[in-house]
Coordinates of C-alpha atoms and ligand atoms in Angstrom, one line a residue:
X668 CA 0.0 -0.1 0.2
X669 CA 1.6 3.2 -1.2
X670 CA 2.1 6.4 0.8
X671 CA 0.5 9.2 -0.8
X672 CA 2.9 12.2 -1.7
X673 CA 0.4 15.1 -0.4
X674 CA 0.7 18.0 -3.2
X675 CA -2.1 19.9 -1.9
X676 CA -0.3 20.1 1.7
X677 CA 3.3 20.5 0.3
X678 CA 2.0 23.8 -2.0
X679 CA 0.4 24.9 1.3
X680 CA 3.6 24.9 3.2
X681 CA 5.2 26.4 0.2
X682 CA 2.8 29.2 0.0
X683 CA 2.8 30.1 3.5
X684 CA 6.8 30.5 3.1
X685 CA 6.0 32.7 0.1
X686 CA 3.7 34.8 1.9
X687 CA 6.2 35.3 5.0
X688 CA 8.9 36.1 2.3
X689 CA 6.3 38.7 0.5
X690 CA 5.8 40.3 3.8
X691 CA 9.3 41.3 4.3
X692 CA 9.8 43.1 0.8
X693 CA 9.3 46.8 0.6
X694 CA 7.2 46.5 -2.9
X695 CA 4.5 43.8 -3.9
X696 CA 5.5 41.4 -6.5
X697 CA 2.8 41.6 -9.6
X698 CA 2.3 38.6 -12.1
X699 CA 0.3 39.7 -15.4
X700 CA -2.0 36.9 -16.6
X701 CA -2.7 36.7 -20.3
X702 CA -5.9 34.6 -21.1
X703 CA -7.1 34.5 -25.0
X704 CA -10.3 33.2 -25.7
X705 CA -12.8 31.3 -23.7
X706 CA -11.6 27.9 -23.6
X707 CA -13.3 26.7 -20.2
X708 CA -10.1 25.0 -18.7
X709 CA -8.0 27.7 -19.2
X710 CA -10.1 29.9 -17.8
X711 CA -10.7 28.0 -14.5
X712 CA -6.9 27.5 -14.6
X713 CA -6.4 31.1 -14.8
X714 CA -8.7 31.9 -12.0
X715 CA -6.9 29.6 -9.7
X716 CA -3.9 31.3 -10.5
X717 CA -5.1 34.9 -9.7
X718 CA -6.6 33.4 -6.7
X719 CA -3.4 31.9 -5.5
X720 CA -1.6 35.1 -6.1
X721 CA -4.1 37.0 -3.8
X722 CA -3.3 34.6 -0.7
X723 CA 0.0 35.2 -0.8
X724 CA 0.2 38.7 -1.3
X725 CA 1.4 38.9 -4.9
X726 CA -1.0 41.4 -7.4
X727 CA -2.3 39.7 -10.2
X728 CA -3.7 41.5 -13.3
X729 CA -5.8 39.7 -15.7
X730 CA -5.5 40.5 -19.5
X731 CA -8.4 38.7 -20.9
X732 CA -8.4 38.7 -25.0
X733 CA -10.8 38.1 -27.7
X734 CA -10.0 34.5 -29.2
X735 CA -9.5 36.3 -32.8
X736 CA -7.0 38.4 -31.5
X737 CA -4.2 39.1 -34.1
X738 CA -0.3 38.1 -33.0
X739 CA 0.5 41.8 -33.6
X740 CA -2.0 42.7 -30.6
X741 CA -0.8 40.3 -28.4
X742 CA 2.6 41.0 -29.1
X743 CA 2.0 44.6 -28.4
X744 CA 0.4 43.8 -24.8
X745 CA 3.5 41.8 -24.4
X746 CA 6.1 44.8 -25.1
X747 CA 3.7 46.8 -22.8
X748 CA 4.2 44.4 -19.9
X749 CA 8.0 43.8 -20.6
X750 CA 8.6 47.4 -20.2
X751 CA 6.2 48.1 -17.1
X752 CA 8.4 47.8 -14.0
X753 CA 5.3 47.2 -11.8
X754 CA 4.7 43.7 -13.7
X755 CA 7.3 41.4 -12.4
X756 CA 5.9 37.9 -14.1
X757 CA 4.1 37.6 -17.7
X758 CA 2.2 34.2 -18.2
X759 CA 0.4 33.6 -21.4
X760 CA -2.0 30.9 -20.6
X761 CA -1.8 27.8 -23.4
X762 CA -3.0 26.6 -25.8
X763 CA -3.4 29.4 -28.0
X764 CA -6.0 29.9 -30.8
X765 CA -4.6 28.6 -33.9
X766 CA -3.4 32.3 -35.7
X767 CA -1.0 32.7 -32.8
X768 CA 2.4 31.8 -33.1
X769 CA 3.3 30.3 -29.5
X770 CA 7.2 30.2 -30.1
X771 CA 7.3 33.9 -31.1
X772 CA 5.3 34.9 -28.1
X773 CA 7.3 32.9 -25.7
X774 CA 10.1 34.2 -27.4
X775 CA 8.9 37.9 -26.9
X776 CA 8.5 37.8 -23.0
X777 CA 11.5 39.4 -20.9
X778 CA 13.6 36.3 -20.2
X779 CA 13.3 37.7 -16.4
X780 CA 9.5 37.8 -16.6
X781 CA 9.1 34.3 -18.4
X782 CA 7.5 32.5 -15.1
X783 CA 6.7 29.7 -17.1
X784 CA 10.2 28.7 -18.1
X785 CA 8.9 28.6 -21.9
X786 CA 11.3 31.4 -23.2
X787 CA 14.1 29.8 -25.4
X788 CA 16.7 31.2 -23.4
X789 CA 15.4 29.8 -20.1
X790 CA 14.8 26.2 -22.1
X791 CA 18.8 26.8 -23.0
X792 CA 20.3 27.5 -20.0
X793 CA 18.3 24.8 -18.3
X794 CA 19.7 22.0 -21.0
X795 CA 23.0 23.4 -20.4
X796 CA 22.8 22.6 -16.7
X797 CA 23.3 26.4 -15.9
X798 CA 22.1 28.5 -13.2
X799 CA 20.0 31.6 -13.7
X800 CA 16.8 30.3 -15.5
X801 CA 13.2 30.4 -14.5
X802 CA 12.1 26.7 -14.2
X803 CA 9.0 25.3 -15.7
X804 CA 6.4 25.2 -12.8
X805 CA 5.1 21.7 -13.1
X806 CA 8.7 20.0 -13.6
X807 CA 9.9 21.9 -10.5
X808 CA 6.8 21.2 -8.5
X809 CA 7.7 17.3 -9.0
X810 CA 11.2 17.8 -8.2
X811 CA 10.0 19.3 -4.6
X812 CA 7.6 16.0 -4.4
X813 CA 10.6 14.1 -4.4
X814 CA 12.7 16.2 -2.0
X815 CA 9.8 16.2 0.6
X816 CA 10.1 12.4 0.6
X817 CA 14.2 13.0 0.6
X818 CA 14.2 10.6 -2.6
X819 CA 17.6 10.2 -4.0
X820 CA 17.9 10.2 -7.6
X821 CA 21.4 9.7 -8.2
X822 CA 21.7 6.7 -10.4
X823 CA 18.2 5.8 -10.4
X824 CA 16.2 5.0 -13.3
X825 CA 13.3 7.5 -13.9
X826 CA 11.1 6.8 -16.8
X827 CA 9.0 9.8 -18.4
X828 CA 6.1 8.9 -20.2
X829 CA 5.2 12.4 -22.4
X830 CA 7.5 14.4 -24.3
X831 CA 6.0 17.9 -24.2
X832 CA 7.9 21.0 -23.6
X833 CA 5.8 22.3 -21.0
X834 CA 6.3 18.9 -18.7
X835 CA 8.2 15.7 -20.4
X836 CA 11.2 17.4 -22.0
X837 CA 12.1 19.8 -18.9
X838 CA 11.1 17.1 -16.5
X839 CA 13.7 14.9 -18.1
X840 CA 16.1 17.6 -18.2
X841 CA 15.9 17.9 -14.6
X842 CA 16.2 14.6 -13.8
X843 CA 19.5 14.0 -15.9
X844 CA 20.5 16.9 -13.8
X845 CA 20.1 14.9 -10.8
X846 CA 22.3 12.5 -12.0
X847 CA 19.6 9.8 -13.1
X848 CA 19.2 7.5 -15.8
X849 CA 16.3 9.1 -17.6
X850 CA 14.1 7.2 -20.4
X851 CA 11.6 9.0 -22.3
X852 CA 8.5 7.3 -23.7
X853 CA 5.7 8.9 -25.7
X854 CA 2.7 8.2 -28.1
X855 CA 5.0 6.1 -30.4
X856 CA 6.8 4.2 -27.9
X857 CA 5.9 0.4 -28.6
X858 CA 5.2 -2.0 -25.4
X859 CA 5.4 1.0 -22.9
X860 CA 5.0 -1.6 -20.0
X861 CA 8.5 -3.0 -21.0
X862 CA 9.8 0.6 -19.8
X863 CA 7.8 1.6 -17.3
X864 CA 8.1 -1.8 -15.3
X865 CA 11.9 -0.7 -15.2
X866 CA 11.1 2.4 -13.4
X867 CA 12.3 3.5 -9.9
X868 CA 10.6 6.8 -10.2
X869 CA 7.4 7.0 -13.3
X870 CA 6.6 10.2 -14.0
X871 CA 3.4 10.1 -16.5
X872 CA 2.1 13.5 -18.3
X873 CA 0.4 12.2 -21.5
X874 CA -3.4 13.2 -20.7
X875 CA -5.0 9.5 -21.2
X876 CA -7.2 8.3 -18.5
X877 CA -6.0 4.7 -17.2
X878 CA -2.7 4.9 -19.2
X879 CA -0.8 3.4 -16.4
X880 CA -2.2 0.0 -14.6
X881 CA -0.9 -1.9 -11.7
X882 CA 0.8 -4.6 -13.7
X883 CA 2.9 -1.5 -15.5
X884 CA 4.7 -0.3 -12.3
X885 CA 7.7 -1.7 -10.6
X886 CA 7.0 -3.1 -6.9
X887 CA 8.2 -0.3 -4.7
X888 CA 8.2 2.6 -7.2
X889 CA 7.7 6.2 -6.9
X890 CA 4.7 7.2 -9.6
X891 CA 4.0 10.9 -10.4
X892 CA 0.6 11.6 -12.1
X893 CA 0.6 14.6 -13.8
X894 CA -2.5 13.7 -15.9
X895 CA -5.3 16.1 -15.8
X896 CA -8.2 14.6 -17.5
X897 CA -12.1 15.6 -17.0
X898 CA -14.4 12.5 -16.9
X899 CA -17.4 14.2 -16.3
X900 CA -17.5 16.6 -13.6
X901 CA -14.5 14.7 -12.1
X902 CA -10.7 15.4 -12.4
X903 CA -8.6 12.0 -12.8
X904 CA -5.1 11.5 -13.6
X905 CA -3.4 9.3 -16.2
X906 CA -2.8 6.6 -13.6
X907 CA -5.2 3.9 -12.5
X908 CA -5.0 4.9 -8.7
X909 CA -6.5 2.1 -6.9
X910 CA -4.5 -0.5 -8.7
X911 CA -1.2 1.3 -8.8
X912 CA -1.3 2.4 -5.1
X913 CA -1.3 -1.5 -4.3
X914 CA 2.3 -1.8 -6.0
X915 CA 3.9 1.5 -5.9
X916 CA 5.7 2.6 -2.5
X917 CA 4.9 6.5 -3.5
X918 CA 2.0 8.0 -5.5
X919 CA 0.3 11.3 -6.2
X920 CA -3.2 11.9 -6.0
X921 CA -5.4 13.5 -8.7
X922 CA -6.7 15.9 -7.8
X923 CA -4.3 17.2 -4.8
X924 CA -0.9 15.9 -6.1
X925 CA 0.9 17.8 -8.7
X926 CA -1.9 20.5 -9.8
X927 CA -1.1 22.5 -6.7
X928 CA 2.6 22.0 -6.6
X929 CA 2.4 23.9 -10.0
X930 CA 0.5 26.9 -9.0
X931 CA 2.9 27.0 -5.8
X932 CA 5.8 27.3 -8.2
X933 CA 4.3 29.6 -10.3
X934 CA 3.9 31.8 -7.0
X935 CA 7.6 31.1 -6.3
X936 CA 9.1 32.0 -9.9
X937 CA 7.0 35.1 -9.6
X938 CA 8.6 36.3 -6.2
X939 CA 12.2 35.1 -7.3
X940 CA 11.8 37.4 -10.8
X941 CA 10.4 40.2 -8.9
X942 CA 13.8 39.5 -6.6
X943 CA 16.1 39.7 -9.7
X944 CA 14.6 42.4 -10.8
X945 CA 14.8 44.4 -7.6
X946 CA 18.4 43.5 -6.9
Ligands
GUN2308 N1 -1.4 25.3 -19.9 C1 -1.2 24.2 -19.3 N2 -0.3 24.1 -18.7 C2 0.3 25.5 -18.7 C3 1.4 25.9 -17.9 O1 1.9 25.4 -17.1 N3 1.6 27.3 -18.4 C4 0.8 27.6 -19.1 N4 1.1 29.2 -19.7 N5 -0.2 27.6 -19.9 C5 -0.5 26.0 -19.4

């Protein structure tokens, strides 16, 4: 029977530390959140991010743009936010409508305001193992969860399922930097279970319910479920929790696992960005 890594509780304690630190500053960190269109999931995430900011004493400004906004208009907003000394962090919620060039938009955000860690320079610094990068929130949150159970990654075999720029790729890079052996699986991987069964740490970030069953997990493994799938009114992960919890040593629940940690890391990045700008 696996121990639960309680992301909700861990995120709460991180938020308390952030609140305390913000109380010592002589300025209020500010996050600008840009939401394009009316995708209900994105709208929910943006509301959660705004609420989390207010709770720790970060000012949040929402910029809600119509779904048909032009690249030029969005770029003009980014330019304005880049230049505004009152704005410390800029987050453009994805996915974006098709007419918008996501790469160009993330590349236009000032690197030290890029609280998502999506700017090519931040991606590059991370890949080179150099300091000074703002780290993508979900991978950073997963690392904190492993730290919370004092997990030693050196020499361990980590299997990451999913290769997105938001989670899978930066996650794999962080594991490499922590001296783990890393296997990356994705939608074209043949015989997924062959790999996942060898994982000391299994991170699943695909977005497919019931992808990982109990027989695909090594007894005693740490299983981190990054999946967030809506099934009716319920939120479920990519892992068959009830089965896998009987096999794994540690498991993260959905909801209440990685999700709250992602938001806590966004707050941490916003504080870090504000401190860098005031240094
Ligand atoms: N959409 C899904 N995850 C994320 C994230 O981490 N950051 C942003 N900006 N959009 C997202």
